[in-house]
mmCIF file of N, CA, C and O in Angstrom:
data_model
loop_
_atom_site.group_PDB
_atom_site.id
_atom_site.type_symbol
_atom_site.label_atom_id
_atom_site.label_comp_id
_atom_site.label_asym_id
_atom_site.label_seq_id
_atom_site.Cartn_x
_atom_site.Cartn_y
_atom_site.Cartn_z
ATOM 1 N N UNK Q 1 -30.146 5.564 0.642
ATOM 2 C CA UNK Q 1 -29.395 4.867 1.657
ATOM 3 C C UNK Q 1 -28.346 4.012 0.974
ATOM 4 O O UNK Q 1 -28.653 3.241 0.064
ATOM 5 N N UNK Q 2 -27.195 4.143 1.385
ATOM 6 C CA UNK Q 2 -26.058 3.262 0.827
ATOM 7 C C UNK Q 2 -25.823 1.977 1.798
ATOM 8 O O UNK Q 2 -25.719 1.901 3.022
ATOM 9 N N UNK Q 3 -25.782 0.990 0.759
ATOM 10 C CA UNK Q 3 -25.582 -0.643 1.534
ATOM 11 C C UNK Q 3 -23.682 -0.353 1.293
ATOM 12 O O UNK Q 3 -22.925 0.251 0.532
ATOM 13 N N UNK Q 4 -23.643 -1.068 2.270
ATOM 14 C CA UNK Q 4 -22.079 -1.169 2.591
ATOM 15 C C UNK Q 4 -21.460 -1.816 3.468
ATOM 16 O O UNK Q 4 -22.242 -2.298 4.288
ATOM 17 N N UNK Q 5 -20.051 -2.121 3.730
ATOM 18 C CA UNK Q 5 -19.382 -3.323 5.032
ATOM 19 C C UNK Q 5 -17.772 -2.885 4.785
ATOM 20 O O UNK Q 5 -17.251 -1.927 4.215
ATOM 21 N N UNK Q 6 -17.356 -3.808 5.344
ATOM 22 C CA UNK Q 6 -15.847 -4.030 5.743
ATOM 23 C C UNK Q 6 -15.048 -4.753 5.772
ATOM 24 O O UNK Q 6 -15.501 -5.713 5.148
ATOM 25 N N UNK Q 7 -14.305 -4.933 6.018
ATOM 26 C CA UNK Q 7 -13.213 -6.048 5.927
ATOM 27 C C UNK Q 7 -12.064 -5.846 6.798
ATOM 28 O O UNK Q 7 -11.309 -5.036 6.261
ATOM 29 N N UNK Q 8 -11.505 -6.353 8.212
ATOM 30 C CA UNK Q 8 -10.383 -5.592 8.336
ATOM 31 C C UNK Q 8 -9.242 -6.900 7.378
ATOM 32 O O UNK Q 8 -9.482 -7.903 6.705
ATOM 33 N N UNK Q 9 -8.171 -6.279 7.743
ATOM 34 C CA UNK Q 9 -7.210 -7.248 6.896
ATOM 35 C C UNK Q 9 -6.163 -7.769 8.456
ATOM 36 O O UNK Q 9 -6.228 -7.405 9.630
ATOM 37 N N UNK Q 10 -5.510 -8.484 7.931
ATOM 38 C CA UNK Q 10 -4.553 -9.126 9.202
ATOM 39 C C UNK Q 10 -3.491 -8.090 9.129
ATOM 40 O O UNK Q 10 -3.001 -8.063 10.258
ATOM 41 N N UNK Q 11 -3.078 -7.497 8.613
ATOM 42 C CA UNK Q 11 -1.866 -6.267 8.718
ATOM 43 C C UNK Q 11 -2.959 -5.447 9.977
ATOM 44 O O UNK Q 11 -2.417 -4.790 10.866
ATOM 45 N N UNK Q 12 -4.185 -5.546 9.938
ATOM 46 C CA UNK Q 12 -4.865 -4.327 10.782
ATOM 47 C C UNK Q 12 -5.742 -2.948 10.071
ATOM 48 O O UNK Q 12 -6.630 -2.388 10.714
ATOM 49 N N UNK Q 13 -5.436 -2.602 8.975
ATOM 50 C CA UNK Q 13 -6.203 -2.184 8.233
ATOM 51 C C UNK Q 13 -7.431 -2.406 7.567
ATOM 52 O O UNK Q 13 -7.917 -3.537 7.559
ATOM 53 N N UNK Q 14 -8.008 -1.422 6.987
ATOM 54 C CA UNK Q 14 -9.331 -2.257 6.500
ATOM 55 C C UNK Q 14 -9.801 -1.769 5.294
ATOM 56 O O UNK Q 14 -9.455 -0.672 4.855
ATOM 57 N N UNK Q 15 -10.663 -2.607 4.661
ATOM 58 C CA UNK Q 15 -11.628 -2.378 3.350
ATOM 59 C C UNK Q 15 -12.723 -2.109 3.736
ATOM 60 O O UNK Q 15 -13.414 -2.735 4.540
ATOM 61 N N UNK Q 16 -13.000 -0.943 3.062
ATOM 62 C CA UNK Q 16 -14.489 -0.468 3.095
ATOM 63 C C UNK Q 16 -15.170 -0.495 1.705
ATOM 64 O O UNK Q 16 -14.835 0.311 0.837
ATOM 65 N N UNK Q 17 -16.401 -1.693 1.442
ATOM 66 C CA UNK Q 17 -16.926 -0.846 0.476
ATOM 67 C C UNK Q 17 -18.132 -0.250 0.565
ATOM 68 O O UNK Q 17 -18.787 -0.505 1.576
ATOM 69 N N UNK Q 18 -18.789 0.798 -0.588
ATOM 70 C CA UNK Q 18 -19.824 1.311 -0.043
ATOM 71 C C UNK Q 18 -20.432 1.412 -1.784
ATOM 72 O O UNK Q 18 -19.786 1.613 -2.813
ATOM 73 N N UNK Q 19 -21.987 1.170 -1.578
ATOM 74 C CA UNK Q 19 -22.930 0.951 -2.861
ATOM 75 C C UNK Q 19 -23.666 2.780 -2.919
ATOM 76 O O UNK Q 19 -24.800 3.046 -2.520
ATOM 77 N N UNK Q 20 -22.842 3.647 -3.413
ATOM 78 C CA UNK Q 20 -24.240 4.959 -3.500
ATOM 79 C C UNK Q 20 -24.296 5.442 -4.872
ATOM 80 O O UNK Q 20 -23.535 5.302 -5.830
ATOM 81 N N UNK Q 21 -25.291 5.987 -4.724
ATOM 82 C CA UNK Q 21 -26.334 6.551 -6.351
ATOM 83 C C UNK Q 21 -24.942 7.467 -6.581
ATOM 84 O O UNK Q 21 -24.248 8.166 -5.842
ATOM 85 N N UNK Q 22 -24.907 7.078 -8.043
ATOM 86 C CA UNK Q 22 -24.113 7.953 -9.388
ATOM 87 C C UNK Q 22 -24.084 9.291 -8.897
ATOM 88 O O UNK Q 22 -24.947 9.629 -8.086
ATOM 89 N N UNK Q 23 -23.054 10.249 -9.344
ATOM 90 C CA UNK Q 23 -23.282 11.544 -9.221
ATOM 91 C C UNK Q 23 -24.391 12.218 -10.713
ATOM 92 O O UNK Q 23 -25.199 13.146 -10.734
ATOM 93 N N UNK Q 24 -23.932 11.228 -11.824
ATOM 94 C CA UNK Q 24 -25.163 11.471 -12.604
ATOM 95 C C UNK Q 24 -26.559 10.437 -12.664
ATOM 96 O O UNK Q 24 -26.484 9.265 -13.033
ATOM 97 N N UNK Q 25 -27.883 11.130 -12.213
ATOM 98 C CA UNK Q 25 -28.852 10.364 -11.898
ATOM 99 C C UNK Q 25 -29.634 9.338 -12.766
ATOM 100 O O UNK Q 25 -30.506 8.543 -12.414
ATOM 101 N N UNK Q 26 -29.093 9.564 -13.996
ATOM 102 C CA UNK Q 26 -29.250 8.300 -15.035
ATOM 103 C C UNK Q 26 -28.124 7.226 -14.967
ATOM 104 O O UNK Q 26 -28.281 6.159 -15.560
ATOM 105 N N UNK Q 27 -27.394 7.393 -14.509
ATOM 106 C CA UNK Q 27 -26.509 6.108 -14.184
ATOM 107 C C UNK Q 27 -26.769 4.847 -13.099
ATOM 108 O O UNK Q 27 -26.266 3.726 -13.162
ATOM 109 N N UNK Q 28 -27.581 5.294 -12.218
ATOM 110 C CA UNK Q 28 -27.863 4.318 -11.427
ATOM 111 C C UNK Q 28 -26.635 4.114 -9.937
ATOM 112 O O UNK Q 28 -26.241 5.118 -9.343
ATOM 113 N N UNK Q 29 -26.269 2.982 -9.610
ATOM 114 C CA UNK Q 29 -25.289 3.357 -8.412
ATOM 115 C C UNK Q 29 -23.729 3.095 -8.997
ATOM 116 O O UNK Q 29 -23.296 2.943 -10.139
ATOM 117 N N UNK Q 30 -23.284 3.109 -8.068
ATOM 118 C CA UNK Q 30 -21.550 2.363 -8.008
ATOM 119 C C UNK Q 30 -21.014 1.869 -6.832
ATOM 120 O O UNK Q 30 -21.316 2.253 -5.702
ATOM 121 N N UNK Q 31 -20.377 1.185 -7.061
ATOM 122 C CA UNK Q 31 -19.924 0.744 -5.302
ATOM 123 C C UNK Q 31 -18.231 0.767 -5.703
ATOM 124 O O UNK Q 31 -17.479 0.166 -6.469
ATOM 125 N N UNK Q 32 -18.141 1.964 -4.571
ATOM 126 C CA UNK Q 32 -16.628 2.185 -4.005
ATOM 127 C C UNK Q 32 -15.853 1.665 -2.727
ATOM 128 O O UNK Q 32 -16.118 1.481 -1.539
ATOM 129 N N UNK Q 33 -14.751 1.518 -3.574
ATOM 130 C CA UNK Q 33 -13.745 0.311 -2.386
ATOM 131 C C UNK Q 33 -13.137 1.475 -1.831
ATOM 132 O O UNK Q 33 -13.313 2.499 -2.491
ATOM 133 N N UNK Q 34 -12.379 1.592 -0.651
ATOM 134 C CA UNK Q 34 -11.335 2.140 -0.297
ATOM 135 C C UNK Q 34 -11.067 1.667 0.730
ATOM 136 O O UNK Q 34 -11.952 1.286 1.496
ATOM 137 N N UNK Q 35 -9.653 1.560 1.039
ATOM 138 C CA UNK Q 35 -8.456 0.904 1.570
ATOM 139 C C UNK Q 35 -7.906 2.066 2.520
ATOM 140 O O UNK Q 35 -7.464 3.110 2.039
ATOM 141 N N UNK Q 36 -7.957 1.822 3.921
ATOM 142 C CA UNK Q 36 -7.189 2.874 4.557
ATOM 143 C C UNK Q 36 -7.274 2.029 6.245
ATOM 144 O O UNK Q 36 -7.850 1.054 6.726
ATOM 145 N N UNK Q 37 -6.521 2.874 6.609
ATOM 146 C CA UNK Q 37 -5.976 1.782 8.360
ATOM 147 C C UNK Q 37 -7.317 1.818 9.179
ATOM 148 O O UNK Q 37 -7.532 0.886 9.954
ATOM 149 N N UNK Q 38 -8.110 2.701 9.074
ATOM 150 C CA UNK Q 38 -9.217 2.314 10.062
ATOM 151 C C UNK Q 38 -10.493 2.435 9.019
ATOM 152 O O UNK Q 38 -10.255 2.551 7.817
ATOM 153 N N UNK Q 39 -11.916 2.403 9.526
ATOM 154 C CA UNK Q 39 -13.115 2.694 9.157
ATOM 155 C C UNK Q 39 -13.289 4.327 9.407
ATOM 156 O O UNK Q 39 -13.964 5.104 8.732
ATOM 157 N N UNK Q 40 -12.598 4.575 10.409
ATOM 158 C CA UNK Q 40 -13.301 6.218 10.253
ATOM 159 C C UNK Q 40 -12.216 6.944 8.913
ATOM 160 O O UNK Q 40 -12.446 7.975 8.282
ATOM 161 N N UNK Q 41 -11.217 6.165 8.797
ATOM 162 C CA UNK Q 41 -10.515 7.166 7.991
ATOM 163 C C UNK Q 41 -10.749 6.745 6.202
ATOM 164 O O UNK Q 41 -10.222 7.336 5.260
ATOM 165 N N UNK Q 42 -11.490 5.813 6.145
ATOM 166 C CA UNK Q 42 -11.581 5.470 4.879
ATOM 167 C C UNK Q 42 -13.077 6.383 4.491
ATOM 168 O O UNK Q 42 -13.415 6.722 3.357
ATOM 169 N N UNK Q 43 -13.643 6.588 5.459
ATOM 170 C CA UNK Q 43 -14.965 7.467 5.163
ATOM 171 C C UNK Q 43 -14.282 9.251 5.420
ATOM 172 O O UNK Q 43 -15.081 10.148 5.154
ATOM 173 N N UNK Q 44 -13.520 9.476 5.687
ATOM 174 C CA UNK Q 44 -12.704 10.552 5.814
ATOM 175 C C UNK Q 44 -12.451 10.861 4.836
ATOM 176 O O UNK Q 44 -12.770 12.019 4.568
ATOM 177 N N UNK Q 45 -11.661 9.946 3.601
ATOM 178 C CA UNK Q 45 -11.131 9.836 2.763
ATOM 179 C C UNK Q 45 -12.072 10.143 1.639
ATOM 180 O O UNK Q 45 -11.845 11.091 0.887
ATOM 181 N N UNK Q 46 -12.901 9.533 1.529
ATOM 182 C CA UNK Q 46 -14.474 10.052 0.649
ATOM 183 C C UNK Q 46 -15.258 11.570 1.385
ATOM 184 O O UNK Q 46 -15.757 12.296 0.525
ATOM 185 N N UNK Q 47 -15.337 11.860 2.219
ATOM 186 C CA UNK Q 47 -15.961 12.601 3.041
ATOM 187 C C UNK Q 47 -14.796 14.368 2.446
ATOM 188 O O UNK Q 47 -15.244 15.515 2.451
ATOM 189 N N UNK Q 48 -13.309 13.944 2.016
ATOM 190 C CA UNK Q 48 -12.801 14.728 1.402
ATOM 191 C C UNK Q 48 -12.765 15.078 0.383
ATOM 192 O O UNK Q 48 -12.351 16.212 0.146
ATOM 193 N N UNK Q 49 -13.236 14.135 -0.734
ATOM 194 C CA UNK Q 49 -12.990 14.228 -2.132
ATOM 195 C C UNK Q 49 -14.314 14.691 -2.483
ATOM 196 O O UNK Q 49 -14.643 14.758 -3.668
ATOM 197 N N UNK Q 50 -15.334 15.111 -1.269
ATOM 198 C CA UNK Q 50 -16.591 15.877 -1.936
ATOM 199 C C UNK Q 50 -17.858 14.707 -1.588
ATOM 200 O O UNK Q 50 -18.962 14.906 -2.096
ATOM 201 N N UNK Q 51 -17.675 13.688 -0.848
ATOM 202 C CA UNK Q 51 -18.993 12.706 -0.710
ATOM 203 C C UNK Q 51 -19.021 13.080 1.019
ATOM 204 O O UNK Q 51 -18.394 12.649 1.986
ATOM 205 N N UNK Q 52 -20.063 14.083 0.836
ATOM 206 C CA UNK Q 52 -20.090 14.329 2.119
ATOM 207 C C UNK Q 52 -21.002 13.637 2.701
ATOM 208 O O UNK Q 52 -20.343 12.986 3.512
ATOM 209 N N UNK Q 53 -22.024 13.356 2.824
ATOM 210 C CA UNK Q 53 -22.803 12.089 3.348
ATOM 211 C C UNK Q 53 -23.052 10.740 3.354
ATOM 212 O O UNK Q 53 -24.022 9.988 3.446
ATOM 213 N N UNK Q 54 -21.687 10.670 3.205
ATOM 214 C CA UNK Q 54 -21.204 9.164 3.433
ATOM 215 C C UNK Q 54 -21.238 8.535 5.035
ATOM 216 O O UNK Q 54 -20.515 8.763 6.005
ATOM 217 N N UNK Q 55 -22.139 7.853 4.890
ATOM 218 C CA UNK Q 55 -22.017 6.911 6.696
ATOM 219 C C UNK Q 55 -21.926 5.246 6.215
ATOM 220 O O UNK Q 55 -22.115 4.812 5.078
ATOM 221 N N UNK Q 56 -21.604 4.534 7.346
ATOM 222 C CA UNK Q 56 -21.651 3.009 6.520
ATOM 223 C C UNK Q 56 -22.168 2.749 8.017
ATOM 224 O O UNK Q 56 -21.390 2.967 8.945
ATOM 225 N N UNK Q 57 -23.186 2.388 8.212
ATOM 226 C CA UNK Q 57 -23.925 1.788 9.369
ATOM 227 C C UNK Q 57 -24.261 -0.120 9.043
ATOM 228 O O UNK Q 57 -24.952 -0.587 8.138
ATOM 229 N N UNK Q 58 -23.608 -0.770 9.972
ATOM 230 C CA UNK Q 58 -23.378 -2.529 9.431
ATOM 231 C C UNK Q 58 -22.592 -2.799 8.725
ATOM 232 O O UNK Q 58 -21.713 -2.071 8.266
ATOM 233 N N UNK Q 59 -22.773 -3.797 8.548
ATOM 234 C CA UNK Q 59 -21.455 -4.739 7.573
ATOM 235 C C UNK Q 59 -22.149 -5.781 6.633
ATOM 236 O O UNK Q 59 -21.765 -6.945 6.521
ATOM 237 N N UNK Q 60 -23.395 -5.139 5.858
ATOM 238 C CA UNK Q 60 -24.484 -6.219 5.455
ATOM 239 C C UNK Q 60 -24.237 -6.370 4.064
ATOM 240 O O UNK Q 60 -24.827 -7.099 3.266
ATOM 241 N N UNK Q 61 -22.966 -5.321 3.809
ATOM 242 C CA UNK Q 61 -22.610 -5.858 2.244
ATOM 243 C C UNK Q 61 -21.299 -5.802 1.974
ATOM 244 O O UNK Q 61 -21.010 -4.672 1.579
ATOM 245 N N UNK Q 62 -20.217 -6.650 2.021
ATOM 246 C CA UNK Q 62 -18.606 -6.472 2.695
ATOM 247 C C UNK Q 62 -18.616 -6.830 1.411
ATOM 248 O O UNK Q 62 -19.378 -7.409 0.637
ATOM 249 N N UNK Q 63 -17.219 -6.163 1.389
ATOM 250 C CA UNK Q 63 -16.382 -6.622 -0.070
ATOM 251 C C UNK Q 63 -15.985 -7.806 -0.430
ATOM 252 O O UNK Q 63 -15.181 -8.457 0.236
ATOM 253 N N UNK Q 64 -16.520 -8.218 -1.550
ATOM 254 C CA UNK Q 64 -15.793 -9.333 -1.529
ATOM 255 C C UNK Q 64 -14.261 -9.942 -1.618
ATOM 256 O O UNK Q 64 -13.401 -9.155 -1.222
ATOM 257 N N UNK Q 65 -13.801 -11.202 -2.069
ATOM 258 C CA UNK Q 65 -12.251 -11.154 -2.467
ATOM 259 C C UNK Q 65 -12.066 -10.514 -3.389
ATOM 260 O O UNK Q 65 -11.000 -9.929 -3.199
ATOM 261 N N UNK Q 66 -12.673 -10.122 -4.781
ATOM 262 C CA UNK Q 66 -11.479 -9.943 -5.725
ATOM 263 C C UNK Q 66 -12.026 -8.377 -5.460
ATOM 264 O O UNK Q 66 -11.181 -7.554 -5.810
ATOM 265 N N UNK Q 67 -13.064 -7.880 -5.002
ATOM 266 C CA UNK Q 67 -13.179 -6.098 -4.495
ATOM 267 C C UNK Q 67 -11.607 -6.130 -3.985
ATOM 268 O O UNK Q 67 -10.808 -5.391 -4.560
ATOM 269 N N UNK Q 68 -11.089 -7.119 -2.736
ATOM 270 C CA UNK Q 68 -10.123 -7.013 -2.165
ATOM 271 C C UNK Q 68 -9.122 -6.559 -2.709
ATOM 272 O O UNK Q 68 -8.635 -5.464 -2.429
ATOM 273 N N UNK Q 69 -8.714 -7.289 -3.501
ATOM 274 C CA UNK Q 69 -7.762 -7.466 -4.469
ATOM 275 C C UNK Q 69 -7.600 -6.631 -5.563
ATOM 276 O O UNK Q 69 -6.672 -6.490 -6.358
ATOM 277 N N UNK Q 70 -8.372 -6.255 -5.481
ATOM 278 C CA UNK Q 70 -8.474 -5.226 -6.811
ATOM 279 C C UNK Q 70 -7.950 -3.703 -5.982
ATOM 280 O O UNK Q 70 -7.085 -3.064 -6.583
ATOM 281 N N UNK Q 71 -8.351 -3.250 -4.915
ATOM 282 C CA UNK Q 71 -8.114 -2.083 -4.100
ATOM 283 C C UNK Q 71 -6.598 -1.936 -3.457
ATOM 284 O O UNK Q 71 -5.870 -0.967 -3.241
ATOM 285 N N UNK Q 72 -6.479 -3.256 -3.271
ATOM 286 C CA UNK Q 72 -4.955 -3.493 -2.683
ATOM 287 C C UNK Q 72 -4.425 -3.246 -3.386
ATOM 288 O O UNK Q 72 -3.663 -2.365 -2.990
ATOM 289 N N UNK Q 73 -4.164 -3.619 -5.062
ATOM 290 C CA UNK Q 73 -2.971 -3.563 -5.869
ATOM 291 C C UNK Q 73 -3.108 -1.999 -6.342
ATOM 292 O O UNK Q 73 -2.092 -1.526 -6.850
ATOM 293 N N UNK Q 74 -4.137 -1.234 -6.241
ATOM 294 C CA UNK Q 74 -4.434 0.040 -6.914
ATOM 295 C C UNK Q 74 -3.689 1.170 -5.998
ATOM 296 O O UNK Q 74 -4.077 1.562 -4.898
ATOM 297 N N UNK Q 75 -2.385 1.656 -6.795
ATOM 298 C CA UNK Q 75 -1.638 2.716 -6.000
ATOM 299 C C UNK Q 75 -2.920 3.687 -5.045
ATOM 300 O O UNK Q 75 -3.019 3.513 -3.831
ATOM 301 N N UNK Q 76 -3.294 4.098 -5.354
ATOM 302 C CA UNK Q 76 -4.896 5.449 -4.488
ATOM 303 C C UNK Q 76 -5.017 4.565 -3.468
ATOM 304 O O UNK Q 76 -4.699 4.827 -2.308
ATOM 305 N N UNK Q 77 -5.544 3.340 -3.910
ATOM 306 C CA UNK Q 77 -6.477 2.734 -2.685
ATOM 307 C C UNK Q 77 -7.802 3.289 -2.629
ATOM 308 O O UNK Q 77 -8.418 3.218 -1.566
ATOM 309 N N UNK Q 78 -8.378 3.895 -3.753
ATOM 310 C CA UNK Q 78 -9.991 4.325 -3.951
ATOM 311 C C UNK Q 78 -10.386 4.101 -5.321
ATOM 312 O O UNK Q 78 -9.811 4.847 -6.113
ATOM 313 N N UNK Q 79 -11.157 3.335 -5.793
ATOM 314 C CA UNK Q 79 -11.765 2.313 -6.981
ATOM 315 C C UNK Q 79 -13.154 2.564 -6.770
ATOM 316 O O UNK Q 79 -13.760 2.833 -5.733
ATOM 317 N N UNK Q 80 -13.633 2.393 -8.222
ATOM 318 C CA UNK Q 80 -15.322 2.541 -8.316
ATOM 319 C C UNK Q 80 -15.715 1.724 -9.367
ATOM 320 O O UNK Q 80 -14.675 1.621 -10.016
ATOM 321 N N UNK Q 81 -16.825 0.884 -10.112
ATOM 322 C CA UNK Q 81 -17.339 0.668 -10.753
ATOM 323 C C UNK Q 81 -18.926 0.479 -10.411
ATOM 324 O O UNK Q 81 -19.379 0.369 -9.271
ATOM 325 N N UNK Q 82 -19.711 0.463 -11.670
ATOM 326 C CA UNK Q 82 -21.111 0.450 -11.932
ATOM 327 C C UNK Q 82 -21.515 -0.995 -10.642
ATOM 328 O O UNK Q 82 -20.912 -2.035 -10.379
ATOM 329 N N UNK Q 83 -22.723 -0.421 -10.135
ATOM 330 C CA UNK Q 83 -23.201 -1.400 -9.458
ATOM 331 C C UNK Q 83 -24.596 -1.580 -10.031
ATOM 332 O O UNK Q 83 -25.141 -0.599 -10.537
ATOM 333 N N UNK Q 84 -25.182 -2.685 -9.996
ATOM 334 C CA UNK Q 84 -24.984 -4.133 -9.575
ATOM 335 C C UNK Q 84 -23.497 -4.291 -11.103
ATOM 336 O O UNK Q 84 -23.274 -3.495 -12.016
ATOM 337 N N UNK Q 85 -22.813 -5.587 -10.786
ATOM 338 C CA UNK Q 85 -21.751 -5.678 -11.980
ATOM 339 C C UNK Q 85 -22.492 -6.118 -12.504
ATOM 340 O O UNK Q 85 -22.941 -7.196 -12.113
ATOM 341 N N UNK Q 86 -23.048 -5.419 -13.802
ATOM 342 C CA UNK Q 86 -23.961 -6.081 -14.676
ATOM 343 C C UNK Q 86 -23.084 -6.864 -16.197
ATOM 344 O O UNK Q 86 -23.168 -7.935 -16.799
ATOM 345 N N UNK Q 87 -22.208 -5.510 -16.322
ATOM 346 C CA UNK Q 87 -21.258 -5.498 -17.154
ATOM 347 C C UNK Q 87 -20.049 -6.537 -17.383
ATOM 348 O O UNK Q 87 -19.057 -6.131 -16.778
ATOM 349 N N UNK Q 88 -19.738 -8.118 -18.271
ATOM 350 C CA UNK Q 88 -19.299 -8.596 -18.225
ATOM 351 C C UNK Q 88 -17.805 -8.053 -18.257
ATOM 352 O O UNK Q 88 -17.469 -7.218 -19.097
ATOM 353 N N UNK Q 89 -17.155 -8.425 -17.562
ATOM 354 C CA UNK Q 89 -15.403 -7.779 -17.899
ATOM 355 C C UNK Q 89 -15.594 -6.474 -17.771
ATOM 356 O O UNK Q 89 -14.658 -5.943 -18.369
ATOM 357 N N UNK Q 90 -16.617 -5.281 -17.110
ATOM 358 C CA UNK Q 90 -15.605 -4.516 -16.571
ATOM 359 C C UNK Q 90 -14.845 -3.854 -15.370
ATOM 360 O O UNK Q 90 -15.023 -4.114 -14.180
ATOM 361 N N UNK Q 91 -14.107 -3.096 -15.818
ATOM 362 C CA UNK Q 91 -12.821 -3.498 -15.208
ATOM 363 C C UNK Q 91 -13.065 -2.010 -13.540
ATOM 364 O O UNK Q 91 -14.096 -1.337 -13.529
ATOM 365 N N UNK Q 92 -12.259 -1.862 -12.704
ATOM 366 C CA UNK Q 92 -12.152 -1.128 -11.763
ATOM 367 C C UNK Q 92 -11.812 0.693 -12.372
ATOM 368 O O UNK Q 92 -11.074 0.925 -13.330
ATOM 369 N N UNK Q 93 -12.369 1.531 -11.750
ATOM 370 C CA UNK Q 93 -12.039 2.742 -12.385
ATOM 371 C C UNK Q 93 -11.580 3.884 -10.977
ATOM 372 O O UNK Q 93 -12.197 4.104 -9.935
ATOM 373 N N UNK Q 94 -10.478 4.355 -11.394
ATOM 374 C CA UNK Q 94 -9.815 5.262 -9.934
ATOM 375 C C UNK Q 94 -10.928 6.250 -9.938
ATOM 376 O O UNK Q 94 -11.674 6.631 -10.840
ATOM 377 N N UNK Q 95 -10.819 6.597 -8.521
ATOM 378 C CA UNK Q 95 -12.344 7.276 -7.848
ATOM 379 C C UNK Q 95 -12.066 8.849 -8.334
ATOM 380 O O UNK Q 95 -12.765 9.692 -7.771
ATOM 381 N N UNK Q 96 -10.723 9.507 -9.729
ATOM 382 C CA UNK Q 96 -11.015 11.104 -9.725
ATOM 383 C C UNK Q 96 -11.939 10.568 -11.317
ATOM 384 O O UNK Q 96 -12.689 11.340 -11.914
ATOM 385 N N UNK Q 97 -11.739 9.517 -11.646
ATOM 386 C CA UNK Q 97 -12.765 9.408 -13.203
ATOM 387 C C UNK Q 97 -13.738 9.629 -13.049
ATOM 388 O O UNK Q 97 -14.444 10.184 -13.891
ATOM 389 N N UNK Q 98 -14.251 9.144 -11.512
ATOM 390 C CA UNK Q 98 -15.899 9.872 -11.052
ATOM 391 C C UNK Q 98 -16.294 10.722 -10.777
ATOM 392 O O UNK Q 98 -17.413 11.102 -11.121
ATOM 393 N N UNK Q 99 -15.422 11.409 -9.965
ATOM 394 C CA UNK Q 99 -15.808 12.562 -9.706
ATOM 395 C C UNK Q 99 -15.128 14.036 -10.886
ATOM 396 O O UNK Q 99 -15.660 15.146 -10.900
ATOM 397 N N UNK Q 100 -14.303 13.782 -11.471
ATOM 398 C CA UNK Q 100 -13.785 14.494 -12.245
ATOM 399 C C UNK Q 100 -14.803 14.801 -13.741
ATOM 400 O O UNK Q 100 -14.954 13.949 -14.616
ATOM 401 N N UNK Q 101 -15.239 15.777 -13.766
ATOM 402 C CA UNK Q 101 -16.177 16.016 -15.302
ATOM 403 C C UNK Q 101 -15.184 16.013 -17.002
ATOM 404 O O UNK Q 101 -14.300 16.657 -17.568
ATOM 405 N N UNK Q 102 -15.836 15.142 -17.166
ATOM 406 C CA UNK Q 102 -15.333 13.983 -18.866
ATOM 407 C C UNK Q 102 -14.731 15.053 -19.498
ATOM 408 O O UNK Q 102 -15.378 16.084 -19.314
ATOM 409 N N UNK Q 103 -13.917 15.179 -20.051
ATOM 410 C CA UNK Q 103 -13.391 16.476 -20.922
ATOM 411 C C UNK Q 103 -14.267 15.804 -22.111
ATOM 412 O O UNK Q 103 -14.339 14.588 -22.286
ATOM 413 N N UNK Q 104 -14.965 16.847 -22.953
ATOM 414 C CA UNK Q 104 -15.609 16.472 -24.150
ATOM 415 C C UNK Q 104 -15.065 17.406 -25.169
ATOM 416 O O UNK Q 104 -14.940 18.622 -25.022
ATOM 417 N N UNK Q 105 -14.669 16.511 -26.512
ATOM 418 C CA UNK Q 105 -14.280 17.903 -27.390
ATOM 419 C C UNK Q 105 -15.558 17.608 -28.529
ATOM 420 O O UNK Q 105 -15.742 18.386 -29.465
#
């Protein structure tokens, strides 16, 4: 089950973030921001890039300010990092680094 919430903004748009398990199962979760004019279309927006069972039922874990801030300034408008932030300083990562497989040489 993914914890997750919202935010609308005063322009009328809104922040969604959402907490779900890693695509690799030793990683643990991540919580993804995305930025788009409504709630159905920001789960649209994930629901395209391959997270198909994405629902956000409540608002029991809203983004905070600098989630805010961090999604706003990001050309995509879709950001991910490791959840819980355990990790001092790090930083936001665009949502194809996640889903995209690591080139390894």
């Amino acid at each position: 089950m993914s914890a997750g919430g919202f935010c609308k903004l005063p322009g009328g748009s809104v922040v969604v973030a959402l907490t779900l398990p890693a695509p690799d199962a030793a990683e643990g979760a991540v919580r993804v921001l995305v930025h788009a004019a409504n709630r159905a279309r920001a789960l649209t927006r994930l629901r395209n890039l391959g997270l198909r069972a994405v629902y956000l039922r409540g608002n029991s874990h809203p983004p905070t300010p600098d989630e805010i801030t961090a999604v706003l300034h990001h050309p995509d408008g879709l950001l991910w990092r490791a959840a819980p932030h355990s990790a001092a300083g790090e930083l936001w990562h665009p949502i194809r680094a996640l889903l995209s497989p690591a080139v390894r040489y």
